[in-house]
Coordinates of C-alpha atoms in Angstrom, one line a residue:
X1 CA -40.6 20.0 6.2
X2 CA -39.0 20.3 9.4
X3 CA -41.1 18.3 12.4
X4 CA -41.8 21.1 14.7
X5 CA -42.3 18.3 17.7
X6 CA -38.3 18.3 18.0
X7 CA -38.4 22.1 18.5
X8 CA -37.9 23.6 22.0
X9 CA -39.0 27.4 22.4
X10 CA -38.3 29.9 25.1
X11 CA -41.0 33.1 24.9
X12 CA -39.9 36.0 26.6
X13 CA -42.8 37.9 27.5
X14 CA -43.9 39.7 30.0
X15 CA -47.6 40.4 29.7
X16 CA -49.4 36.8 31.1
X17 CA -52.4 37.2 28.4
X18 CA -50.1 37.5 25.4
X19 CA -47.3 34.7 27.4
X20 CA -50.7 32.2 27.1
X21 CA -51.5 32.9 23.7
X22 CA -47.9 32.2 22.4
X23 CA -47.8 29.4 24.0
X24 CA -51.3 28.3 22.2
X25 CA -49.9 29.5 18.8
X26 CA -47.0 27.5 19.5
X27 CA -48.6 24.0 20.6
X28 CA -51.0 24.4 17.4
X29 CA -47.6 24.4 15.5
X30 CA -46.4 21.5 16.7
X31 CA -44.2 22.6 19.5
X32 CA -44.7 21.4 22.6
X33 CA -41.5 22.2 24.4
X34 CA -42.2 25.4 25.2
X35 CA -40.4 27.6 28.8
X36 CA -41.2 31.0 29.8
X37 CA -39.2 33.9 30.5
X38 CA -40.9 37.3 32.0
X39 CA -37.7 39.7 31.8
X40 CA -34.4 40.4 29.6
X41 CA -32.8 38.8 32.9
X42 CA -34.7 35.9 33.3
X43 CA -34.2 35.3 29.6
X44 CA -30.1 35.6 29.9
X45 CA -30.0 33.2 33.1
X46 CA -32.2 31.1 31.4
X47 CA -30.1 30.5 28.3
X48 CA -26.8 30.4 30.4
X49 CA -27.6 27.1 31.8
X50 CA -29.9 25.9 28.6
X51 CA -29.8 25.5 24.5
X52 CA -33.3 26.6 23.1
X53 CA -34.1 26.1 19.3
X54 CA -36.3 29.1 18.8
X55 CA -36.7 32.4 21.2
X56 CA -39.6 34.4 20.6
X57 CA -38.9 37.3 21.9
X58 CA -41.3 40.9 22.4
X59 CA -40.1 44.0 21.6
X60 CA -41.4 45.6 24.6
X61 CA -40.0 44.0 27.7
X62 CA -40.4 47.1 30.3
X63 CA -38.0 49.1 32.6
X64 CA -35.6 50.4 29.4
X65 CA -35.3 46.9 28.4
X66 CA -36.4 45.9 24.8
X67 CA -35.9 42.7 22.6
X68 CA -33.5 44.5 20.8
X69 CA -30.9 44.8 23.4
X70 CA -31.1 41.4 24.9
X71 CA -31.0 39.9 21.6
X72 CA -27.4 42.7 21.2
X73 CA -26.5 41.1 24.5
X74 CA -26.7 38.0 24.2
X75 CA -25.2 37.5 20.7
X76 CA -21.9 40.1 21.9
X77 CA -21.5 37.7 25.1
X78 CA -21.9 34.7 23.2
X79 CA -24.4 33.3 25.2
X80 CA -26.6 32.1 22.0
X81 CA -25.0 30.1 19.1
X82 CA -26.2 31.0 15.9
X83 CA -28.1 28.1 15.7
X84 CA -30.3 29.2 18.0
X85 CA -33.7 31.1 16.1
X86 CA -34.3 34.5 17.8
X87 CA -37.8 36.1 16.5
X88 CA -39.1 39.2 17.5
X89 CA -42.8 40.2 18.0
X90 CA -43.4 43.9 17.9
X91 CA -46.8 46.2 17.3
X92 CA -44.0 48.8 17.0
X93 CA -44.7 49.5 13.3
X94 CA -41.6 51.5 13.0
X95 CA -39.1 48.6 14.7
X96 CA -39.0 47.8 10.6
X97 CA -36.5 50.7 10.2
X98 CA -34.9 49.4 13.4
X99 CA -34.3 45.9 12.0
X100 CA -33.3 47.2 7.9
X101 CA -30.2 49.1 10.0
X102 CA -29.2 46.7 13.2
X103 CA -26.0 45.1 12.6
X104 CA -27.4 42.1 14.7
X105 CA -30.8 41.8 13.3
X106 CA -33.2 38.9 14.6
X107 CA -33.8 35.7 12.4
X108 CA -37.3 37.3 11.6
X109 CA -40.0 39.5 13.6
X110 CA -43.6 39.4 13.3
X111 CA -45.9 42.5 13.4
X112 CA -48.7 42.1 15.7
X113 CA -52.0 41.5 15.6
X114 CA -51.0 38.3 13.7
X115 CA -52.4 34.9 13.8
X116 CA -51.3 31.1 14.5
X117 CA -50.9 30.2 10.8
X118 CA -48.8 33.2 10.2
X119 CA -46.7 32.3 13.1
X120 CA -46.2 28.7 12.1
X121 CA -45.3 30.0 8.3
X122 CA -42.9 32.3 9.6
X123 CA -41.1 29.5 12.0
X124 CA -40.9 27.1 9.7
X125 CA -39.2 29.1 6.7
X126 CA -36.7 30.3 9.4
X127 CA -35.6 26.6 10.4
X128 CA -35.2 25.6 6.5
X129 CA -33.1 28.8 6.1
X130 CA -31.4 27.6 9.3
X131 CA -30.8 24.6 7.7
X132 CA -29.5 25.5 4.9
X133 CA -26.7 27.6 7.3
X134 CA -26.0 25.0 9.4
X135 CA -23.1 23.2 8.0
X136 CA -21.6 27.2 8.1
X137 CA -22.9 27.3 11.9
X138 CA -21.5 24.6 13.2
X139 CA -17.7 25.4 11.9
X140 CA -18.2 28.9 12.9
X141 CA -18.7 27.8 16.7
X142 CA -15.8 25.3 16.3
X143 CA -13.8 28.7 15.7
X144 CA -13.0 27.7 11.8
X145 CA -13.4 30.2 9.9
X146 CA -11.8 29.7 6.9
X147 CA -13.8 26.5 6.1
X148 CA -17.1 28.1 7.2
X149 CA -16.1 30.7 4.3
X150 CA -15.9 28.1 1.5
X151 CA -19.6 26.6 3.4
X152 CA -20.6 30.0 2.9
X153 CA -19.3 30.2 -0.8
X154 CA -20.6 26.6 -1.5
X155 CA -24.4 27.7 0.3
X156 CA -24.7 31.1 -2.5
X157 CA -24.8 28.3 -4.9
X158 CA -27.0 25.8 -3.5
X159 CA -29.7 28.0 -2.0
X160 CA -29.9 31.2 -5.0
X161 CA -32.4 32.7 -2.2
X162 CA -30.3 33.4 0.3
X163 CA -27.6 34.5 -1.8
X164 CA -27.0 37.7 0.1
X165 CA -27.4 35.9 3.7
X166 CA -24.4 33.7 2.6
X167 CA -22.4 36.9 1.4
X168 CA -23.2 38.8 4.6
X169 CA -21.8 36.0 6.7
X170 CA -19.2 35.5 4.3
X171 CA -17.9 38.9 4.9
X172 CA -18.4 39.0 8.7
X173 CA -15.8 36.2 8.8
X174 CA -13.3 38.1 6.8
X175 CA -14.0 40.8 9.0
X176 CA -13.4 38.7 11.9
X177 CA -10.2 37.1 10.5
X178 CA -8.6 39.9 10.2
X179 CA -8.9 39.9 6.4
X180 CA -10.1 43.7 5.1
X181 CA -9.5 43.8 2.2
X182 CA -11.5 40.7 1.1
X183 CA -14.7 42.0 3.5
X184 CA -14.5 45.6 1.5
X185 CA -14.5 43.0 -2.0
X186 CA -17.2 41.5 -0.8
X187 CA -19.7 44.5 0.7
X188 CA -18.4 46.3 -2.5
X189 CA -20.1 43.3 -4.2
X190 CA -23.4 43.5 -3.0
X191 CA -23.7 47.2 -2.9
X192 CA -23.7 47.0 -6.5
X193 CA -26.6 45.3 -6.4
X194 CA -28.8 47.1 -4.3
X195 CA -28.3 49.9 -1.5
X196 CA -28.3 48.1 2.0
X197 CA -27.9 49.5 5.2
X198 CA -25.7 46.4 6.9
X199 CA -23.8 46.6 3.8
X200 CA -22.9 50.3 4.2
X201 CA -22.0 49.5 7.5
X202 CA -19.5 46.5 6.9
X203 CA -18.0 48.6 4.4
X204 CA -17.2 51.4 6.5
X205 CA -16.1 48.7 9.5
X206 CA -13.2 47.6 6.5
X207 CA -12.7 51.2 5.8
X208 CA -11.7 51.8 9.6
X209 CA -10.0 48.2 10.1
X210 CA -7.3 49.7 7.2
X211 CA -7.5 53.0 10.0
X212 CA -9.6 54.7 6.5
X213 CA -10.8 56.8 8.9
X214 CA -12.1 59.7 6.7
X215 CA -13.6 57.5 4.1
X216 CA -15.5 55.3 7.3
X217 CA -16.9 58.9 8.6
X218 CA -17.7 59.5 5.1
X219 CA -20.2 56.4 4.9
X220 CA -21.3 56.3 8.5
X221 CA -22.3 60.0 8.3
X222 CA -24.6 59.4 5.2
X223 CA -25.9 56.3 7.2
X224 CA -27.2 58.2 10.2
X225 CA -28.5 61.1 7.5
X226 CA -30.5 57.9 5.8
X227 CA -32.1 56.8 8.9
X228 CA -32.0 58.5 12.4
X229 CA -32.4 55.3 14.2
X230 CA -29.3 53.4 12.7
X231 CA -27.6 53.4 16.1
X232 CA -25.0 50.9 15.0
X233 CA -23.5 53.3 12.7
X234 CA -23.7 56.1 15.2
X235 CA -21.7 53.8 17.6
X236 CA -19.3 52.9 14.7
X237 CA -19.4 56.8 14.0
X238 CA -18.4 57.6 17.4
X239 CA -15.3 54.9 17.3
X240 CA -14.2 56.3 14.3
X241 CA -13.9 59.7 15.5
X242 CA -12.2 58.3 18.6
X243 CA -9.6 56.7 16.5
X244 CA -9.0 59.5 14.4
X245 CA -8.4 61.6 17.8
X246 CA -11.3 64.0 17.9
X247 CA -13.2 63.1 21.0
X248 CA -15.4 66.1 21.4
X249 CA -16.6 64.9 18.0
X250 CA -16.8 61.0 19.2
X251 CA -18.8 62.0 22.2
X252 CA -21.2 64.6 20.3
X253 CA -22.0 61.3 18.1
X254 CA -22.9 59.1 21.1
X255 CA -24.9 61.8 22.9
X256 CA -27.0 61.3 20.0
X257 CA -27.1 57.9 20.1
X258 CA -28.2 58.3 24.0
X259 CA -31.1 60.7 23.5
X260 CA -32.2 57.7 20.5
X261 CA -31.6 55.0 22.9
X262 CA -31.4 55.4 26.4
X263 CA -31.3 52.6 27.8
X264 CA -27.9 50.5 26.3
X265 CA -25.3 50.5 29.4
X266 CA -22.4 49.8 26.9
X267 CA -23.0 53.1 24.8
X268 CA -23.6 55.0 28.5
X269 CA -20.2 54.1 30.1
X270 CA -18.6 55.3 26.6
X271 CA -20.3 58.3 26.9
X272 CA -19.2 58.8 30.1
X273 CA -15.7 58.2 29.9
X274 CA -15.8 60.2 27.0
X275 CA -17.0 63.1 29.2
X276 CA -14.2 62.3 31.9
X277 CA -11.8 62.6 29.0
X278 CA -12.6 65.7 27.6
X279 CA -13.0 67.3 31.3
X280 CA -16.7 67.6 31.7
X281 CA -17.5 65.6 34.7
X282 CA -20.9 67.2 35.3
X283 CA -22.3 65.2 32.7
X284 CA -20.1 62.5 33.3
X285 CA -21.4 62.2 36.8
X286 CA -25.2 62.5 35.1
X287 CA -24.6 59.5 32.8
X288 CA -22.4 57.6 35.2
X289 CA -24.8 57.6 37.6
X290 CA -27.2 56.2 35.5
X291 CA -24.5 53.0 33.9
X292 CA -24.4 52.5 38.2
X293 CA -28.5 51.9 38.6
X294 CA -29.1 50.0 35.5
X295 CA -25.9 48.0 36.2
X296 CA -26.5 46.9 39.9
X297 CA -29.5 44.6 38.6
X298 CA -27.9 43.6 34.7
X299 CA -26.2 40.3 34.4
X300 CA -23.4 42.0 33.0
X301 CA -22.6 44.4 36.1
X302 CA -19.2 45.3 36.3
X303 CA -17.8 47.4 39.3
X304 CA -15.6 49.2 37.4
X305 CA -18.6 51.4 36.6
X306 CA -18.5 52.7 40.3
X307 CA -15.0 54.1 39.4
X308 CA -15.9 55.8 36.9
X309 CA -18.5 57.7 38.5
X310 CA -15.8 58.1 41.7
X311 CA -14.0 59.5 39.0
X312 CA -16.8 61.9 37.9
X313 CA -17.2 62.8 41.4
X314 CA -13.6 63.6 42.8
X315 CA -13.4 65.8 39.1
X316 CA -16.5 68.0 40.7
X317 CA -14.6 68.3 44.1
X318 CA -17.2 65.8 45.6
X319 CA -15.5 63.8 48.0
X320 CA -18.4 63.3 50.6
X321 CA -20.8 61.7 47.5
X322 CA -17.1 60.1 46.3
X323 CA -17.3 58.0 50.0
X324 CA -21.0 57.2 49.1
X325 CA -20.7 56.1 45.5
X326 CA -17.3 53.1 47.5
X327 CA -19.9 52.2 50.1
X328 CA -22.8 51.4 47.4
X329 CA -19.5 49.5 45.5
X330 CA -18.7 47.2 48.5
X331 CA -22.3 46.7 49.4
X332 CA -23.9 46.1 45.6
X333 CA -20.9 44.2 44.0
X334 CA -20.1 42.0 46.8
X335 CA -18.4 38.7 46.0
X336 CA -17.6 39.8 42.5
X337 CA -13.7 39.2 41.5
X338 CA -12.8 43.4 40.7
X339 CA -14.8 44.7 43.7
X340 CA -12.3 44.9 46.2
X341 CA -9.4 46.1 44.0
X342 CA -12.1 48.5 42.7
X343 CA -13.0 49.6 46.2
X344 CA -8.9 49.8 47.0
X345 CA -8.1 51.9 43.7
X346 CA -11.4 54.4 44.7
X347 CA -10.7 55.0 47.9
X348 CA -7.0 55.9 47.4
X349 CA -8.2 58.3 44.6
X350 CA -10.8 59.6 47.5
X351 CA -7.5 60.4 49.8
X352 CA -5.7 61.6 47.6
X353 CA -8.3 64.1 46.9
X354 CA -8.3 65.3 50.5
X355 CA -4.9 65.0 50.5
X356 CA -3.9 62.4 52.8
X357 CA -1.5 60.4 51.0
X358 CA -0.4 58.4 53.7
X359 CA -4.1 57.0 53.5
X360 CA -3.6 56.6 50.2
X361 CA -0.5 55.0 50.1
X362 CA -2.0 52.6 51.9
X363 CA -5.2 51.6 49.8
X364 CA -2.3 51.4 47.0
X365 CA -0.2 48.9 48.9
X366 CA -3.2 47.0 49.7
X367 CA -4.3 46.6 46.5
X368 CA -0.8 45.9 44.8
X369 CA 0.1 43.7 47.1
X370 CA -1.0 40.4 45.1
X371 CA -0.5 41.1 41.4
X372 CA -3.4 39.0 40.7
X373 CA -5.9 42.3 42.3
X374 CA -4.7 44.4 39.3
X375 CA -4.7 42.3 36.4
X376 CA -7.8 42.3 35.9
X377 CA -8.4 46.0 35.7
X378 CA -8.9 47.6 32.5
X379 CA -6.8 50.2 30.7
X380 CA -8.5 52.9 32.2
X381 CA -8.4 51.9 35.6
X382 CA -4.6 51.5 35.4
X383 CA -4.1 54.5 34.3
X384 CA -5.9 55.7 37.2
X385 CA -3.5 53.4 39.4
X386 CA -0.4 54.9 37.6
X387 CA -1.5 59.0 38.9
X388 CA -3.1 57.2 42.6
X389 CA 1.1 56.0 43.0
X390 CA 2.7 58.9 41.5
X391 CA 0.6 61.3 43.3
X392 CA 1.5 59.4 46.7
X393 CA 5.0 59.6 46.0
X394 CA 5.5 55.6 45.2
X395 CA 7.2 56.3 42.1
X396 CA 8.6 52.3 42.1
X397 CA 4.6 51.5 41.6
X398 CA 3.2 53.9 39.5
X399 CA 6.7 52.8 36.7
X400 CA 5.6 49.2 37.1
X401 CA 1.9 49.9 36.6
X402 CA 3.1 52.1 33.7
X403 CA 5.5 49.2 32.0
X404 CA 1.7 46.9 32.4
X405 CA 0.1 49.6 30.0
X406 CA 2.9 49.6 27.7
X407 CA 3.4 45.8 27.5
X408 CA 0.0 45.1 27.4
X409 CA -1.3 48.2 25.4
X410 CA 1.5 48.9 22.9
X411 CA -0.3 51.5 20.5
X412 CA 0.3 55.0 19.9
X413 CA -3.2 56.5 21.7
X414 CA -2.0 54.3 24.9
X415 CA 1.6 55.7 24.3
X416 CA 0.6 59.1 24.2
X417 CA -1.7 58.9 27.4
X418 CA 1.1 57.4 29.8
X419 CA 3.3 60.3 28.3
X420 CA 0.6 63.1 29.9
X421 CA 0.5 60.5 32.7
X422 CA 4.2 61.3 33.2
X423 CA 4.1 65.0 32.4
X424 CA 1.1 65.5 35.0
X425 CA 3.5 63.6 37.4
X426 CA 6.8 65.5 36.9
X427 CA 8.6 62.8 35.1
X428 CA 8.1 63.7 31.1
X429 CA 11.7 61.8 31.2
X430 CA 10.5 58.3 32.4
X431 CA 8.4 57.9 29.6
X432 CA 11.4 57.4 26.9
X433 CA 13.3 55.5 29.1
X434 CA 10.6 53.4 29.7
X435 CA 9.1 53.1 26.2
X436 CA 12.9 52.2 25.4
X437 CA 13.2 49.1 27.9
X438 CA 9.6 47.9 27.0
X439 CA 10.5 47.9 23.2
X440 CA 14.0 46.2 23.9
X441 CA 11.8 43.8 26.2
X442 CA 9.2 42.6 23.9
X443 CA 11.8 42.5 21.0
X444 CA 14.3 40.4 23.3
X445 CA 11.7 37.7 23.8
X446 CA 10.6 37.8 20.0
X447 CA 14.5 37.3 19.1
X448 CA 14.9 34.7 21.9
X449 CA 11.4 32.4 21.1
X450 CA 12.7 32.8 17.5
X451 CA 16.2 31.7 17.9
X452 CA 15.5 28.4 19.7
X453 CA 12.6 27.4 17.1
X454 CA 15.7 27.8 14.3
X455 CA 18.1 25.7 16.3
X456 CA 15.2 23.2 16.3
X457 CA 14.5 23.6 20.1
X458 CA 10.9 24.0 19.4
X459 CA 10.2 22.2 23.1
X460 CA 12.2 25.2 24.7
X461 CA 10.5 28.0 22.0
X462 CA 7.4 27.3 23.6
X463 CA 8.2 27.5 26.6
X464 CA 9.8 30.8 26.4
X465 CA 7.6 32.3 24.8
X466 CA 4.4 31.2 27.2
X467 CA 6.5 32.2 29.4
X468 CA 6.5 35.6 27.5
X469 CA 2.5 35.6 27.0
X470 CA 2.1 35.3 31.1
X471 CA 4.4 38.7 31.3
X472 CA 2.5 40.3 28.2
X473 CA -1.0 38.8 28.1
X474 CA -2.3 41.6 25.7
X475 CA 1.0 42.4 23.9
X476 CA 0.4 41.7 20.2
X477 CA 3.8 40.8 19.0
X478 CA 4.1 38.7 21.7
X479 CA 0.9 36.8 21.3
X480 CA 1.0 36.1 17.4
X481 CA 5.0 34.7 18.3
X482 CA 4.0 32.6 21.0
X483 CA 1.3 31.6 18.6
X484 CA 3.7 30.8 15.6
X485 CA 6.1 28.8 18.2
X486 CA 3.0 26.2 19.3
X487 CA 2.1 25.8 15.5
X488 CA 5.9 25.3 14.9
X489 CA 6.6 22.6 17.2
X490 CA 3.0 21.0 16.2
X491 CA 4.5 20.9 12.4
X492 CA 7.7 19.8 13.4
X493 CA 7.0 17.4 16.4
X494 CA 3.4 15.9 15.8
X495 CA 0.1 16.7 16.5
X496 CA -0.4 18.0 20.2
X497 CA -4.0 18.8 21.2
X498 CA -2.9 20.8 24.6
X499 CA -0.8 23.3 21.9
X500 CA -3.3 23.3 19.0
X501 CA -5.7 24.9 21.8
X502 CA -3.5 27.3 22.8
X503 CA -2.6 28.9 19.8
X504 CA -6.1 28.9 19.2
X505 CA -7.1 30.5 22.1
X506 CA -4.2 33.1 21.6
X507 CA -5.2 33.7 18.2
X508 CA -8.5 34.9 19.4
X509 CA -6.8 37.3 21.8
X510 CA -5.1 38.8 19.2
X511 CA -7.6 39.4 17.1
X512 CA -9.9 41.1 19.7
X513 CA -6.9 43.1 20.3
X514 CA -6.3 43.8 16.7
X515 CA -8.5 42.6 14.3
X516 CA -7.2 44.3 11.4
X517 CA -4.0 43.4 12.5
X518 CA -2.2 42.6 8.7
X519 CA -0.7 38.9 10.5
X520 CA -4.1 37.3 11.3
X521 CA -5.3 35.6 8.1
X522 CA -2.1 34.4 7.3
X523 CA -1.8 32.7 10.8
X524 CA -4.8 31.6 10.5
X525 CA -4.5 29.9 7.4
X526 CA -1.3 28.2 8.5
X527 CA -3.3 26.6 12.0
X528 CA -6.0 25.4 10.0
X529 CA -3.6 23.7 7.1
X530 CA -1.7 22.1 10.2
X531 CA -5.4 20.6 11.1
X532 CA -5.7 19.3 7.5
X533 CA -2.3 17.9 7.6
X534 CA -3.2 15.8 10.8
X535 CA -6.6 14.9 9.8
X536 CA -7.8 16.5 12.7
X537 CA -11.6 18.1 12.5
X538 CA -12.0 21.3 14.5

């Protein structure tokens, strides 16, 4: 038995009665340390600064928020390890079709009216399965993966019970890694067991990964037909259709999804840059309007959103509400690091609108002025850059911010967007010529980084191709060479902890990029049999 005195517990609750009669529940268990949490934000600034054992969570935390989505948020933004126990308590008889579908499901939720002994029973079995995961845990948030597969494989045999826990985690790594085709073996695998709705799901995420796009709908579609609350698989529904090119389709799918769940800022931007994209910025500006309210108080506010609704606006003609939206922007996201070159990028779109490009020309220069304002602007938004310069005549802008897209962004959907780009601007011409020195770019510094690592310069491969990384941050071909020239010169020099990191940290970036991308598992392999060759533990 695990002693419950060692436990620290954060309860987020915010109805005072039900806050005091946790915390009695919880000091008749045997857990004294015990902090208090009355909101989803309270809860996230909370566990920023501190590690909890065991969050007991309610479902129903007020104003759109539920237990649900902060537990979504805080896993995605890595802001709870896995170690960390996150129960849900719920009088919501139906959240038990909410929890069979979510792809991140809590540890375990409890039904209310339930009483101390139940609680106890139910804690305690959770920290024996915990510990059961935790040699799997802990090389998961050291970033090995491939030996927190074999602790997942060696678990299945140890603890028979949680067989299909180990599998499930066993496949999310593959899945992670890269690796497909052994995440479809393995969800194959258990679906012949039994019919599970995360299983469905991973299989179709494998499916899509090998850009299966027709055989993902298939699944996903026959998920949502199951059970209408499964909105993982209408989000994973929606990216399917969006890869597959049909964004009426995508966007129908997340409408959905919205009317389900109303409240999940993520899915809302999507759904309204969905709308911008297929041209209906009436309900663009509807939803946008909404990501802006919820946003201004969430600890994961991002003033891009304003944009977007700027976007929404200027589409409708609406200019004077356009000014109104950048003032709100200045005021609300003060002091974050996008706002100003968020506030520079909207007001030149505002200008150009009313058709003062000198104005515009002008925001433009001010925000392009340091390279350091636009670099941390998402695809979208520099897109938005490229037409703001092309549209004020600074044709030597817009091609620069164009070659960023294409270095950073090399796939065909971002290919064929800086193409209309072009077209829309009068210069269908510039987007060969362009596409043509990127290309010969990228496979220059490939060729170059390559070279010196085979005339045993590995010193001056590195370096080369850092070099490279800094010019194409999120350019994949760059990032897994750059990555393959530190694990060279670590296999052929010595162990070097400063270059161990960094192709770690740049194999991560890839595979955020491109996690299906076919290299990953076997670069992966080849960092973590350097590690063994050192006798170095990650």
């Amino acid at each position: 038995m695990i002693d419950l005195a060692t436990i620290s517990a954060l309860v987020v609750e915010a109805n005072p009665t039900m806050r005091t009669q946790l915390r009695t529940m919880l000091n008749m268990s045997g857990i004294s340390k015990v902090q208090f949490a009355v909101t989803a934000g309270v809860a996230v600034r909370k566990l920023r600064d501190t590690r909890y054992d065991l969050i007991l969570c309610e479902y129903h935390l007020g104003d759109g928020q539920d237990g649900q989505h902060l537990l979504e948020d805080l896993r995605h933004h890595s802001i709870i390890p896995l170690t960390t126990l996150f129960v849900m308590v719920t009088g919501e008889r139906q959240y038990e079709r909410v929890v069979s579908a979510a792809e991140l499901a809590p540890n375990d939720y409890i039904l209310k009216p339930f009483a101390a002994d139940t609680l106890h029973d139910r804690i305690q079995k959770s920290l024996e399965k915990r510990e059961a995961f935790m040699p799997a845990y802990r090389l998961i948030e050291l970033g090995n993966a491939p030996d927190a597969i074999a602790a997942c494989a060696t678990g299945e045999e140890s603890y028979p019970q949680w067989t299909v826990d180990f599998m499930r985690l066993r496949a999310e790594l593959y899945l992670a890694s890269g690796n497909a085709d052994e995440a479809q073996r393995l969800y194959t695998e258990i679906l012949l067991t039994r019919s599970i709705p995360w299983a469905k799901l991973g299989l179709a995420k494998t499916l899509y990964m090998q850009k299966r796009y027709a055989e993902s709908e298939d699944i996903l579609q026959g998920l949502v037909a199951e059970n209408d609350l499964f909105l993982d698989a209408y989000d994973w529904l929606s990216r399917t259709r969006e890869a597959a090119g049909e964004l009426e389709g995508a966007r129908t799918v997340l409408t959905t999804a919205t009317n389900l769940s109303p409240h999940r800022i993520g899915r809302l931007r999507r759904l309204g840059e969905l709308a911008i994209e297929t041209g209906d910025h009436e309900a663009a500006e509807k939803v946008l309007t909404e990501v802006v309210r919820k946003g201004k108080y969430s600890d994961f506010r991002d003033p891009e959103d304003h944009v977007r609704l700027i976007q929404a606006q200027l589409g409708r003609g609406d200019t004077v509400q356009a000014e109104a939206t950048i003032r709100d922007l200045e005021r609300s996201m003060l002091g974050l690091d996008k706002t100003s070159s968020c506030s520079s990028l909207s007001s030149a779109m505002v200008h150009i609108k009313k058709g003062d490009h000198a104005k515009a020309g002008d925001a433009i220069r001010n925000l392009t002025s340091d390279g350091a304002n636009t670099s941390g602007l998402s695809l979208g938004l520099k897109k938005e850059l490229a037409r703001a310069c092309f549209a004020s005549n600074m044709t030597e802008h817009g091609t620069e911010v164009i070659l960023d897209i294409m270095r950073n962004a090399a796939d065909e959907r971002t290919m064929e967007s800086t193409k209309t780009i072009l077209r829309d601007a009068g210069k269908p011409e510039l987007c060969e010529q362009l596409s043509t020195q990127m290309q010969g770019e990228v496979k220059d510094l490939v060729a170059e980084g390559a070279r010196k690592a085979q005339s045993g310069d590995f010193d001056g491969a590195v370096q080369f191709m850092l070099s490279a990384v800094r010019k194409m941050p999120g350019n994949i071909h760059v990032l897994f060479n750059a990555t393959l020239a530190l694990l060279k010169h670590v296999e052929n020099c010595g162990w070097n902890e400063r270059f161990a990191e960094q192709a770690r940290t740049l194999m991560e970036r890839a595979r955020l990029l491109d996690p299906g991308n076919a290299r990953l598992p076997a670069l992966t392999t080849y960092y973590y049999n350097l590690l063994k060759k050192y006798g170095i533990q990650p």
